[in-house]
Coordinates of C-alpha atoms (C1' of nucleotides) in Angstrom, one line a residue:
Chain H
M1 CA -22.2 2.8 -39.7
K2 CA -19.8 5.7 -39.4
K3 CA -18.1 6.8 -42.6
A4 CA -15.0 8.4 -42.8
R5 CA -16.4 12.0 -42.9
Y6 CA -14.5 14.9 -41.7
H7 CA -16.9 15.8 -39.1
H8 CA -17.4 12.7 -37.1
G9 CA -20.7 13.9 -35.6
D10 CA -20.6 12.3 -32.3
L11 CA -16.9 12.0 -31.4
R12 CA -17.2 12.7 -27.8
H13 CA -19.5 9.8 -27.1
S14 CA -17.7 7.6 -29.5
L15 CA -14.6 8.1 -27.7
I16 CA -16.0 7.4 -24.3
K17 CA -17.6 4.3 -25.6
A18 CA -14.4 3.2 -27.2
A19 CA -12.4 3.9 -24.1
R20 CA -14.9 2.0 -22.0
D21 CA -14.5 -1.1 -24.1
M22 CA -10.7 -0.8 -24.1
I23 CA -10.7 -0.7 -20.5
K24 CA -12.7 -3.8 -20.0
E25 CA -10.6 -5.5 -22.5
G26 CA -7.0 -4.6 -21.3
G27 CA -7.4 -2.3 -18.2
I28 CA -6.4 1.2 -17.8
E29 CA -2.7 0.7 -18.7
A30 CA -4.0 -0.4 -22.3
V31 CA -5.7 2.8 -23.0
S32 CA -3.9 5.1 -25.2
L33 CA -5.2 8.1 -26.9
R34 CA -3.7 7.1 -30.2
K35 CA -5.2 3.5 -30.3
L36 CA -8.4 5.1 -29.1
A37 CA -8.4 7.5 -32.0
D38 CA -7.6 4.7 -34.3
R39 CA -10.5 2.5 -33.1
V40 CA -12.8 5.4 -33.6
G41 CA -11.4 6.2 -37.0
V42 CA -10.2 9.5 -36.3
S43 CA -6.8 11.2 -36.1
R44 CA -4.5 11.0 -33.1
T45 CA -5.0 14.3 -31.6
A46 CA -8.8 14.6 -32.3
A47 CA -9.7 13.8 -28.7
Y48 CA -8.0 17.0 -27.4
H49 CA -11.0 19.0 -28.4
Y50 CA -13.0 17.2 -26.0
F51 CA -10.7 16.3 -23.3
K52 CA -8.0 18.6 -22.3
D53 CA -5.9 15.6 -21.0
K54 CA -5.8 11.9 -21.1
N55 CA -6.4 12.1 -17.4
I56 CA -9.5 14.2 -17.9
L57 CA -10.9 11.5 -20.3
L58 CA -10.3 8.8 -17.6
C59 CA -12.0 11.1 -14.9
T60 CA -15.0 11.2 -17.1
L61 CA -15.2 7.6 -17.4
A62 CA -14.8 7.1 -13.7
Q63 CA -17.5 9.6 -13.0
E64 CA -19.8 7.5 -15.2
G65 CA -18.6 4.6 -13.2
F66 CA -19.7 6.1 -10.0
H67 CA -23.2 6.8 -11.2
I68 CA -23.7 3.2 -12.4
W69 CA -22.3 2.1 -9.0
Q70 CA -24.7 4.2 -7.0
E71 CA -27.5 3.1 -9.0
E72 CA -26.8 -0.6 -8.6
A73 CA -26.1 0.0 -4.7
D74 CA -29.4 1.9 -4.4
R75 CA -31.2 -1.1 -5.7
I76 CA -30.0 -3.1 -2.8
F77 CA -30.4 -0.3 -0.3
Q78 CA -34.0 -0.1 -1.2
D79 CA -35.0 -3.6 -1.6
E80 CA -37.9 -4.0 0.8
K81 CA -38.2 -7.8 0.5
M82 CA -35.2 -8.3 2.7
S83 CA -34.5 -7.8 6.3
H84 CA -32.0 -5.1 7.4
E85 CA -29.4 -7.7 8.2
D86 CA -29.8 -9.6 5.0
R87 CA -29.8 -6.3 3.0
Y88 CA -26.4 -5.5 4.5
K89 CA -25.1 -8.9 3.9
A90 CA -26.4 -8.7 0.4
Y91 CA -24.6 -5.3 0.0
I92 CA -21.2 -6.8 1.1
R93 CA -21.7 -9.6 -1.4
W94 CA -22.7 -7.4 -4.1
Y95 CA -19.7 -5.1 -3.4
M96 CA -17.2 -7.7 -3.9
T97 CA -18.7 -9.5 -6.7
Y98 CA -19.2 -6.4 -8.6
A99 CA -15.7 -5.2 -7.8
L100 CA -14.3 -8.4 -9.2
E101 CA -16.4 -8.7 -12.1
N102 CA -15.6 -5.1 -13.2
A103 CA -12.1 -5.1 -11.9
E104 CA -10.7 -3.0 -14.6
Y105 CA -13.4 -0.4 -14.0
Y106 CA -13.1 -0.5 -10.3
D107 CA -9.3 0.1 -10.6
L108 CA -10.0 3.2 -12.7
M109 CA -12.6 4.6 -10.1
F110 CA -10.8 3.9 -7.0
G111 CA -7.3 3.5 -8.4
R112 CA -4.5 5.9 -7.7
A113 CA -4.0 6.9 -11.3
I114 CA -6.9 9.5 -11.2
W115 CA -6.9 10.8 -7.7
K116 CA -3.2 11.5 -7.5
Q117 CA -3.1 13.7 -10.5
N118 CA -3.5 17.3 -9.7
T119 CA -5.7 17.6 -12.9
A120 CA -8.3 15.5 -11.3
T121 CA -11.6 17.2 -12.1
E122 CA -13.6 18.9 -9.5
N123 CA -16.6 17.1 -11.0
L124 CA -15.1 13.8 -10.1
K125 CA -14.3 14.7 -6.7
A126 CA -17.8 16.1 -6.1
T127 CA -19.4 12.8 -7.5
A128 CA -17.4 10.6 -5.4
Y129 CA -18.1 12.8 -2.4
D130 CA -21.7 12.5 -3.0
V131 CA -21.4 8.6 -3.3
F132 CA -19.6 8.6 0.1
Q133 CA -22.1 11.0 1.7
K134 CA -24.8 8.6 0.8
Q135 CA -22.9 5.8 2.3
V136 CA -22.6 7.7 5.5
A137 CA -26.4 8.2 5.5
I138 CA -27.0 4.6 4.7
T139 CA -24.7 3.7 7.7
R140 CA -26.6 5.9 10.0
Q141 CA -29.7 4.0 9.1
W142 CA -28.1 0.6 9.6
Q143 CA -27.0 1.9 13.0
K144 CA -30.5 2.9 13.9
Y145 CA -31.8 -0.5 12.8
G146 CA -29.3 -2.3 14.9
V147 CA -27.3 -3.7 12.1
L148 CA -24.2 -1.8 12.7
P149 CA -23.0 -0.8 16.1
A150 CA -24.8 2.3 17.2
G151 CA -21.9 3.4 19.5
E152 CA -19.6 4.5 16.9
D153 CA -19.6 7.7 15.1
S154 CA -21.4 7.3 11.7
L155 CA -18.8 9.0 9.7
R156 CA -16.0 7.0 11.1
L157 CA -17.9 3.8 10.9
A158 CA -18.8 4.5 7.2
Q159 CA -15.1 5.0 6.6
V160 CA -14.1 1.8 8.2
T161 CA -16.6 -0.4 6.7
W162 CA -16.0 1.0 3.4
G163 CA -12.3 0.6 4.0
T164 CA -12.9 -3.0 4.8
L165 CA -14.7 -3.8 1.7
H166 CA -12.4 -1.7 -0.5
G167 CA -9.3 -3.3 1.0
L168 CA -10.7 -6.8 0.3
A169 CA -11.6 -6.0 -3.0
R170 CA -8.2 -4.6 -3.8
L171 CA -6.4 -7.7 -2.4
L172 CA -8.6 -10.0 -4.2
I173 CA -8.4 -8.1 -7.6
D174 CA -4.7 -7.5 -7.4
G175 CA -4.3 -11.2 -6.7
I176 CA -2.3 -10.7 -3.6
Y177 CA -4.5 -13.2 -1.8
S178 CA -4.1 -16.7 -3.4
D179 CA -6.5 -17.1 -6.2
D180 CA -8.5 -19.7 -4.6
S181 CA -9.9 -17.5 -1.8
P182 CA -13.5 -18.4 -1.5
I183 CA -15.3 -15.0 -1.7
D184 CA -18.4 -16.2 0.0
E185 CA -16.4 -17.1 3.3
I186 CA -14.5 -13.9 3.1
C187 CA -17.9 -11.9 2.8
D188 CA -19.4 -13.9 5.8
C189 CA -16.4 -13.2 7.8
A190 CA -16.5 -9.5 7.1
A191 CA -20.1 -9.5 7.8
N192 CA -19.5 -11.1 11.1
L193 CA -16.9 -8.6 12.1
L194 CA -18.6 -5.4 11.0
M195 CA -22.1 -6.2 12.0
D196 CA -23.4 -5.5 15.7
K197 CA -23.3 -8.5 17.7
Chain V
M1 CA 32.5 9.6 -5.5
K2 CA 32.1 7.5 -8.5
K3 CA 34.2 8.3 -11.6
A4 CA 33.1 7.9 -15.2
R5 CA 34.7 4.5 -15.4
Y6 CA 33.6 2.1 -17.8
H7 CA 33.0 -0.5 -15.1
H8 CA 30.9 1.0 -12.5
G9 CA 31.7 -1.6 -9.9
D10 CA 28.5 -1.7 -8.0
L11 CA 25.9 -1.0 -10.5
R12 CA 23.2 -3.2 -9.2
H13 CA 23.2 -1.7 -5.8
S14 CA 23.5 1.8 -7.1
L15 CA 20.7 1.3 -9.4
I16 CA 18.4 0.0 -6.5
K17 CA 19.5 2.8 -4.3
A18 CA 18.7 5.4 -6.8
A19 CA 15.4 3.9 -7.6
R20 CA 14.5 3.9 -3.9
D21 CA 15.3 7.5 -3.8
M22 CA 13.4 8.3 -6.9
I23 CA 10.4 6.5 -5.7
K24 CA 10.4 8.4 -2.4
E25 CA 10.6 11.8 -4.4
G26 CA 8.1 11.4 -7.1
G27 CA 6.3 7.9 -6.8
I28 CA 6.4 4.9 -9.0
E29 CA 5.3 6.8 -12.0
A30 CA 8.5 8.9 -11.7
V31 CA 10.7 6.1 -12.1
S32 CA 12.2 5.7 -15.6
L33 CA 15.0 3.6 -16.5
R34 CA 16.5 6.3 -18.5
K35 CA 16.5 9.0 -15.8
L36 CA 17.7 6.2 -13.4
A37 CA 20.6 5.5 -15.6
D38 CA 21.3 9.2 -15.9
R39 CA 21.3 9.7 -12.1
V40 CA 23.7 6.8 -11.6
G41 CA 25.9 8.1 -14.3
V42 CA 25.5 5.2 -16.7
S43 CA 24.0 4.5 -20.1
R44 CA 20.3 4.0 -20.7
T45 CA 20.3 0.3 -21.2
A46 CA 22.9 -0.7 -18.7
A47 CA 20.2 -1.8 -16.2
Y48 CA 19.2 -4.6 -18.5
H49 CA 22.2 -6.6 -17.4
Y50 CA 20.9 -6.7 -13.9
F51 CA 17.1 -6.7 -14.3
K52 CA 15.4 -8.3 -17.3
D53 CA 12.5 -5.8 -17.1
K54 CA 11.7 -2.5 -15.5
N55 CA 9.1 -4.5 -13.7
I56 CA 11.6 -6.9 -12.2
L57 CA 13.5 -3.9 -10.9
L58 CA 10.3 -2.8 -9.2
C59 CA 9.6 -6.2 -7.9
T60 CA 13.1 -6.2 -6.3
L61 CA 12.4 -3.0 -4.6
A62 CA 9.0 -4.2 -3.4
Q63 CA 10.5 -7.3 -1.9
E64 CA 13.1 -5.3 0.0
G65 CA 10.0 -3.2 1.2
F66 CA 8.3 -6.3 2.6
H67 CA 11.4 -7.3 4.5
I68 CA 11.7 -3.9 6.3
W69 CA 7.8 -4.1 6.8
Q70 CA 8.1 -7.5 8.5
E71 CA 11.0 -6.2 10.6
E72 CA 9.0 -3.3 11.8
A73 CA 5.8 -5.3 12.4
D74 CA 7.8 -7.9 14.4
R75 CA 9.1 -5.2 16.7
I76 CA 5.5 -4.6 17.7
F77 CA 4.4 -8.1 17.9
Q78 CA 7.2 -9.0 20.2
D79 CA 7.0 -6.0 22.4
E80 CA 6.4 -7.5 25.9
K81 CA 5.8 -4.2 27.6
M82 CA 2.4 -3.9 26.3
S83 CA -0.9 -6.0 26.8
H84 CA -2.3 -7.9 24.1
E85 CA -4.9 -5.5 23.5
D86 CA -2.6 -2.6 23.5
R87 CA -0.3 -4.4 21.2
Y88 CA -3.0 -4.9 18.6
K89 CA -4.0 -1.2 18.8
A90 CA -0.5 -0.3 18.4
Y91 CA -0.2 -2.5 15.3
I92 CA -3.1 -0.8 13.7
R93 CA -1.7 2.6 14.4
W94 CA 1.6 1.6 13.3
Y95 CA 0.3 0.2 10.1
M96 CA -1.6 3.3 9.0
T97 CA 1.2 5.8 10.0
Y98 CA 3.8 3.8 8.3
A99 CA 1.7 3.3 5.1
L100 CA 0.9 7.0 5.0
E101 CA 4.5 8.1 5.7
N102 CA 5.9 5.7 3.2
A103 CA 2.9 6.2 0.8
E104 CA 4.9 5.9 -2.4
Y105 CA 6.6 2.6 -1.3
Y106 CA 3.4 1.2 0.1
D107 CA 2.0 2.0 -3.4
L108 CA 4.8 -0.1 -4.9
M109 CA 4.5 -3.1 -2.6
F110 CA 0.7 -3.4 -2.6
G111 CA -0.1 -1.5 -5.7
R112 CA -1.4 -3.2 -8.8
A113 CA 1.6 -2.2 -11.0
I114 CA 3.6 -5.2 -9.9
W115 CA 1.1 -8.0 -9.1
K116 CA -0.9 -7.6 -12.4
Q117 CA 2.1 -8.1 -14.5
N118 CA 2.7 -11.7 -15.5
T119 CA 6.5 -11.2 -15.1
A120 CA 6.1 -10.9 -11.3
T121 CA 8.9 -12.7 -9.9
E122 CA 8.3 -15.7 -7.9
N123 CA 10.5 -14.5 -5.4
L124 CA 8.3 -11.5 -4.6
K125 CA 5.2 -13.6 -4.5
A126 CA 7.0 -16.0 -2.1
T127 CA 8.1 -13.2 0.1
A128 CA 4.5 -11.7 0.2
Y129 CA 3.3 -15.1 1.0
D130 CA 5.5 -15.5 3.9
V131 CA 4.6 -12.1 5.2
F132 CA 1.0 -13.0 5.1
Q133 CA 1.3 -16.4 6.6
K134 CA 3.1 -14.7 9.6
Q135 CA 0.0 -12.4 9.7
V136 CA -2.1 -15.5 10.0
A137 CA -0.1 -16.9 12.7
I138 CA -0.3 -13.8 14.7
T139 CA -3.9 -13.6 14.1
R140 CA -4.3 -17.1 15.6
Q141 CA -2.4 -15.9 18.6
W142 CA -4.5 -12.8 19.1
Q143 CA -7.6 -15.2 18.8
K144 CA -6.3 -17.2 21.7
Y145 CA -5.5 -14.3 23.8
G146 CA -9.0 -13.0 23.5
V147 CA -8.1 -10.0 21.4
L148 CA -9.7 -11.2 18.1
P149 CA -12.9 -13.2 18.0
A150 CA -12.2 -16.9 18.5
G151 CA -15.1 -18.1 16.5
E152 CA -13.8 -17.1 13.1
D153 CA -11.4 -19.1 11.0
S154 CA -8.0 -17.7 11.4
L155 CA -7.2 -17.5 7.7
R156 CA -10.5 -15.7 6.9
L157 CA -10.0 -13.4 9.9
A158 CA -6.5 -12.4 8.8
Q159 CA -7.8 -11.7 5.3
V160 CA -10.5 -9.5 6.5
T161 CA -8.5 -7.6 9.2
W162 CA -5.7 -7.0 6.7
G163 CA -8.2 -6.1 4.2
T164 CA -9.5 -3.4 6.5
L165 CA -6.1 -1.9 7.2
H166 CA -5.1 -2.1 3.6
G167 CA -8.4 -0.5 2.5
L168 CA -8.1 2.4 4.9
A169 CA -4.6 3.0 4.1
R170 CA -5.4 3.1 0.4
L171 CA -8.3 5.4 0.8
L172 CA -6.3 7.7 2.9
I173 CA -3.2 7.6 0.7
D174 CA -5.1 8.1 -2.5
G175 CA -6.9 11.1 -0.9
I176 CA -10.4 9.6 -1.5
Y177 CA -11.2 10.5 2.1
S178 CA -11.1 14.2 2.6
D179 CA -7.6 15.2 3.7
D180 CA -8.5 16.2 7.3
S181 CA -9.7 12.7 8.4
P182 CA -8.2 12.2 11.8
I183 CA -6.2 9.0 11.6
D184 CA -6.5 8.5 15.3
E185 CA -10.2 8.3 15.3
I186 CA -10.2 6.0 12.4
C187 CA -7.7 3.7 13.8
D188 CA -9.9 3.6 17.0
C189 CA -13.0 2.9 15.2
A190 CA -11.4 0.1 13.2
A191 CA -10.1 -1.4 16.4
N192 CA -13.5 -1.3 18.0
L193 CA -14.9 -3.2 15.0
L194 CA -12.2 -5.7 14.6
M195 CA -11.5 -6.6 18.2
D196 CA -13.5 -9.0 20.1
K197 CA -16.1 -7.4 22.5
Chain F
dA1 C1' -21.3 32.7 -52.8
dA2 C1' -18.3 34.2 -49.3
dC3 C1' -17.2 34.2 -44.8
dG4 C1' -16.4 32.5 -40.2
dC5 C1' -15.8 29.3 -37.1
dA6 C1' -15.7 24.7 -35.1
dA7 C1' -14.0 20.1 -35.9
dT8 C1' -10.3 17.6 -37.4
dT9 C1' -5.7 16.6 -39.4
dT10 C1' -0.6 17.0 -40.1
dG11 C1' 3.9 17.8 -38.4
dA12 C1' 6.9 17.9 -34.8
dC13 C1' 9.0 17.1 -30.2
dA14 C1' 10.3 15.0 -26.0
dG15 C1' 9.7 11.2 -23.5
dT16 C1' 9.4 6.1 -22.7
dG17 C1' 10.9 0.6 -22.6
dT18 C1' 13.6 -2.6 -25.1
dC19 C1' 16.2 -5.2 -28.4
dA20 C1' 20.7 -6.2 -31.3
dA21 C1' 25.2 -5.3 -32.0
dG22 C1' 29.4 -3.1 -30.9
dA23 C1' 33.1 -1.1 -27.6
dT24 C1' 35.5 -1.4 -23.2
dT25 C1' 37.5 -3.4 -19.6
dG26 C1' 39.4 -6.5 -15.7
dA27 C1' 40.7 -11.0 -14.7
dT28 C1' 42.9 -15.3 -16.3
dG29 C1' 46.1 -18.4 -18.1
dG30 C1' 50.2 -19.3 -21.0
Chain L
dC1 C1' 54.1 -9.8 -19.7
dC2 C1' 51.0 -10.1 -22.7
dA3 C1' 47.0 -12.2 -25.4
dT4 C1' 42.4 -13.9 -24.7
dC5 C1' 37.8 -14.1 -22.9
dA6 C1' 33.9 -13.2 -20.7
dA7 C1' 31.6 -9.9 -18.2
dT8 C1' 30.2 -5.1 -18.4
dC9 C1' 28.7 -1.2 -20.4
dT10 C1' 27.5 1.9 -24.7
dT11 C1' 25.4 3.2 -29.3
dG12 C1' 22.1 2.8 -32.6
dA13 C1' 17.6 2.0 -33.6
dC14 C1' 12.5 0.9 -33.2
dA15 C1' 8.1 1.3 -31.8
dC16 C1' 5.4 3.2 -28.8
dT17 C1' 3.3 7.3 -25.8
dG18 C1' 1.1 12.3 -24.7
dT19 C1' 0.9 16.7 -26.2
dC20 C1' 1.7 21.3 -28.6
dA21 C1' 1.2 24.5 -32.8
dA22 C1' -0.2 25.3 -37.1
dA23 C1' -2.6 23.9 -41.2
dT24 C1' -6.9 21.9 -43.3
dT25 C1' -11.5 20.9 -44.0
dG26 C1' -16.4 21.6 -44.1
dC27 C1' -21.0 23.0 -42.0
dG28 C1' -24.1 26.8 -41.1
dT29 C1' -24.9 31.7 -41.6
dT30 C1' -25.1 35.9 -43.7

DNA sequence: AACGCAATTTGACAGTGTCAAGATTGATGG
DNA sequence: CCATCAATCTTGACACTGTCAAATTGCGTT
């Protein structure tokens, strides 16, 4: 479709798209600007006109990931067909399966690579902050509905519950738990612990 | 102390020691075999006689980290001066502060870098497995003493509780939570959620 | 048609991990 | 005491990587 014209026409989006594919294939480690340029059919340093850094490219991808993430989560949060309890359980299960199915992307979004860099875009931080704030709001709702313990501070509760899901996802993704850990059982156990009894 | 002799004498340990320092200073990313060799005063490829891979070097360090980790944890597990409840709370607090204070090392031990590689030594996996099995055993004890809910399967419970601590540690270390998150409050909230009520 | 400016390329540099082949050494046996 | 040998370390080389500076190309406007 794309000819070898000097002006590519839509390089920015092509780069993002290619990087997205690349990540799904081989993880963040496998992403290199040069292979990326190769795949898009452009010269090695072309990307630098759109992304100051390799890191900024990754941040952009992560931000995109957060938006998709939020959309999918909202779909569960707003599903009126389920009871509050079931919705929370569904959320947990969705979190784990989504994280595992998109392991490489999850790694990008929550991984250290991006956040530790000092070049981490303010945009990304803002986006992630928004996602978390929404999480806090939902947590407050769930407390109101008696799904989560009402006694705890909503912010702390959101931090800890997210921590639990994040930690489990990480351990499963990284293969630190044995491979045959049944996700269903783990989700159930987590739900039992977190939810108000 | 060390002269520029051809035979270094204790290269393996020197390499490990230097790598350990390097990690504490600048994180895993900052570790390069060449700078390592430089620091030890030896040629760039000298390390390959003791470590087949860069990854294997890191695995060795991680294993060492697990042993220290286990020792420190045991000190809490076996502290008879505390009640079971207090001991559990102390464990949580220790976990978080230790992880945060040794963030770079924590990153090495539980980070993806090592586990994802197919060259991950069987030794490391075995060590980590031992650590986790001990965790399961302790969890079972705590269930017996009424600190943790007796109804849950011990293995799953250990997985989830560890997941919680691991996730919180990760989020705090990576700076995904805002920097001014009071660890004490987070620990308390986690304890409330996890412990039997 | 010529000019300007943005998009892209080429060249170059300093890093990295790792392999193969050579140099140095301390220890061993005659 | 000295030659041999295997362990230990070095040199050279290769294929990568990210990134900068300076040239090149070509579209749109005057």
